[in-house]
């Protein structure tokens, strides 16, 4: 209810004329709330939420790399101070280098591994005919392994993203955990323990020469 502007009588809200004095009443429209500002706030809130979700997804992927569980042998491997940055789509082939034999240790330069990203090398005395490979994980772990995938008999590999791929078949594995993403679940390059001595990687030659196929 409201009052007539002329005689003060109570009248209905929607009345156009006062029933007592007959005066024409002014029309009072309810003020509509402005919707522009809340809409802008909602749009900005949605944008912030989407940004946070995107950042959260990126951080989760980054932490997944950093906190990934290592293969048991790789977990005990030495850590290089500066982690290696690998391109997501860049294919990095292996580079053959020459190893030395020093007092029962196969020795290769750390710099060669850091420069080439993936190297392969043979027993200097050719007692073990199967080569070895070496690379550094994205987290900085030095990996030395038998360079063979027994399922397809390949002895060459390449790196792509955070994975090591067989050069002869579709098989590939995570560089840190050796988790398989295709076939050959357990026929990844078999890790052999090694140590870091100054600027050199040392591998016990007896471990290399005593390696047996897993088939």
Short mmCIF file of N, CA and C in Angstrom, two decimals, residues 73-79 105-108 110 113 121 132-136 141-145 190-197 200-205 207-208:
data_model
loop_
_atom_site.label_atom_id
_atom_site.label_comp_id
_atom_site.label_asym_id
_atom_site.label_seq_id
_atom_site.Cartn_x
_atom_site.Cartn_y
_atom_site.Cartn_z
N UNK A 73 68.01 -48.82 -8.94
CA UNK A 73 69.43 -48.56 -9.19
C UNK A 73 69.67 -47.07 -9.42
N UNK A 74 68.78 -46.44 -10.19
CA UNK A 74 68.93 -45.01 -10.49
C UNK A 74 68.80 -44.18 -9.21
N UNK A 75 67.97 -44.64 -8.28
CA UNK A 75 67.78 -43.92 -7.02
C UNK A 75 69.08 -43.76 -6.25
N UNK A 76 69.99 -44.72 -6.41
CA UNK A 76 71.26 -44.69 -5.68
C UNK A 76 72.39 -44.04 -6.49
N UNK A 77 72.08 -43.58 -7.68
CA UNK A 77 73.10 -43.00 -8.54
C UNK A 77 73.49 -41.60 -8.07
N UNK A 78 74.70 -41.15 -8.44
CA UNK A 78 75.13 -39.80 -8.05
C UNK A 78 74.29 -38.73 -8.72
N UNK A 79 74.27 -37.56 -8.10
CA UNK A 79 73.46 -36.44 -8.58
C UNK A 79 74.37 -35.34 -9.10
N UNK A 105 88.05 -50.10 -13.80
CA UNK A 105 86.90 -49.22 -13.99
C UNK A 105 86.83 -48.75 -15.43
N UNK A 106 85.62 -48.77 -15.99
CA UNK A 106 85.39 -48.15 -17.29
C UNK A 106 85.13 -46.67 -17.01
N UNK A 107 85.88 -45.83 -17.66
CA UNK A 107 85.83 -44.39 -17.37
C UNK A 107 85.38 -43.62 -18.60
N UNK A 108 84.38 -42.75 -18.41
CA UNK A 108 83.95 -41.84 -19.48
C UNK A 108 83.85 -40.43 -18.89
N UNK A 110 82.31 -36.97 -17.80
CA UNK A 110 80.98 -36.42 -17.50
C UNK A 110 80.59 -35.35 -18.51
N UNK A 113 78.76 -36.57 -21.56
CA UNK A 113 77.35 -36.90 -21.31
C UNK A 113 76.52 -35.64 -21.24
N UNK A 121 78.94 -46.45 -25.48
CA UNK A 121 80.36 -46.78 -25.52
C UNK A 121 80.54 -48.28 -25.30
N UNK A 132 77.33 -49.96 -23.62
CA UNK A 132 76.61 -49.31 -22.54
C UNK A 132 76.19 -47.92 -23.01
N UNK A 133 75.28 -47.33 -22.27
CA UNK A 133 74.87 -45.95 -22.56
C UNK A 133 74.91 -45.15 -21.26
N UNK A 134 74.90 -43.86 -21.40
CA UNK A 134 74.87 -42.98 -20.24
C UNK A 134 74.08 -41.71 -20.57
N UNK A 135 73.30 -41.25 -19.61
CA UNK A 135 72.58 -39.98 -19.74
C UNK A 135 72.33 -39.43 -18.35
N UNK A 136 71.79 -38.26 -18.28
CA UNK A 136 71.45 -37.63 -17.00
C UNK A 136 69.96 -37.35 -17.00
N UNK A 141 70.14 -37.01 -12.09
CA UNK A 141 70.74 -38.29 -11.74
C UNK A 141 71.55 -38.84 -12.92
N UNK A 142 72.76 -39.29 -12.63
CA UNK A 142 73.59 -39.93 -13.65
C UNK A 142 73.10 -41.37 -13.84
N UNK A 143 72.84 -41.75 -15.08
CA UNK A 143 72.38 -43.11 -15.38
C UNK A 143 73.36 -43.77 -16.33
N UNK A 144 73.84 -44.96 -15.95
CA UNK A 144 74.66 -45.80 -16.84
C UNK A 144 73.95 -47.14 -16.94
N UNK A 145 73.78 -47.63 -18.16
CA UNK A 145 72.99 -48.84 -18.35
C UNK A 145 73.48 -49.63 -19.55
N UNK A 190 69.10 -51.89 -19.03
CA UNK A 190 69.28 -52.32 -17.64
C UNK A 190 70.34 -51.46 -16.93
N UNK A 191 69.95 -50.71 -15.88
CA UNK A 191 70.91 -49.83 -15.20
C UNK A 191 72.03 -50.61 -14.49
N UNK A 192 73.25 -50.10 -14.61
CA UNK A 192 74.42 -50.63 -13.93
C UNK A 192 74.94 -49.52 -13.02
N UNK A 193 75.19 -49.80 -11.73
CA UNK A 193 75.68 -48.75 -10.83
C UNK A 193 76.99 -48.13 -11.31
N UNK A 194 77.13 -46.85 -11.05
CA UNK A 194 78.37 -46.14 -11.38
C UNK A 194 78.60 -45.06 -10.34
N UNK A 195 79.76 -44.46 -10.39
CA UNK A 195 80.10 -43.41 -9.43
C UNK A 195 80.67 -42.21 -10.16
N UNK A 196 80.64 -41.08 -9.49
CA UNK A 196 81.16 -39.84 -10.06
C UNK A 196 82.44 -39.51 -9.32
N UNK A 197 83.55 -39.49 -10.05
CA UNK A 197 84.85 -39.17 -9.47
C UNK A 197 85.38 -37.93 -10.16
N UNK A 200 84.64 -37.35 -13.95
CA UNK A 200 84.56 -38.61 -14.68
C UNK A 200 83.51 -39.54 -14.07
N UNK A 201 82.91 -40.36 -14.93
CA UNK A 201 81.97 -41.39 -14.49
C UNK A 201 82.71 -42.72 -14.52
N UNK A 202 82.69 -43.43 -13.38
CA UNK A 202 83.39 -44.70 -13.26
C UNK A 202 82.39 -45.85 -13.12
N UNK A 203 82.61 -46.91 -13.89
CA UNK A 203 81.75 -48.09 -13.86
C UNK A 203 82.63 -49.32 -13.62
N UNK A 204 82.24 -50.15 -12.68
CA UNK A 204 83.00 -51.38 -12.41
C UNK A 204 82.92 -52.28 -13.65
N UNK A 205 84.07 -52.55 -14.27
CA UNK A 205 84.08 -53.32 -15.51
C UNK A 205 83.54 -54.73 -15.28
N UNK A 207 81.02 -55.58 -13.45
CA UNK A 207 79.56 -55.54 -13.52
C UNK A 207 79.09 -55.53 -14.97
N UNK A 208 79.79 -54.79 -15.78
CA UNK A 208 79.43 -54.73 -17.20
C UNK A 208 79.62 -56.11 -17.85
#
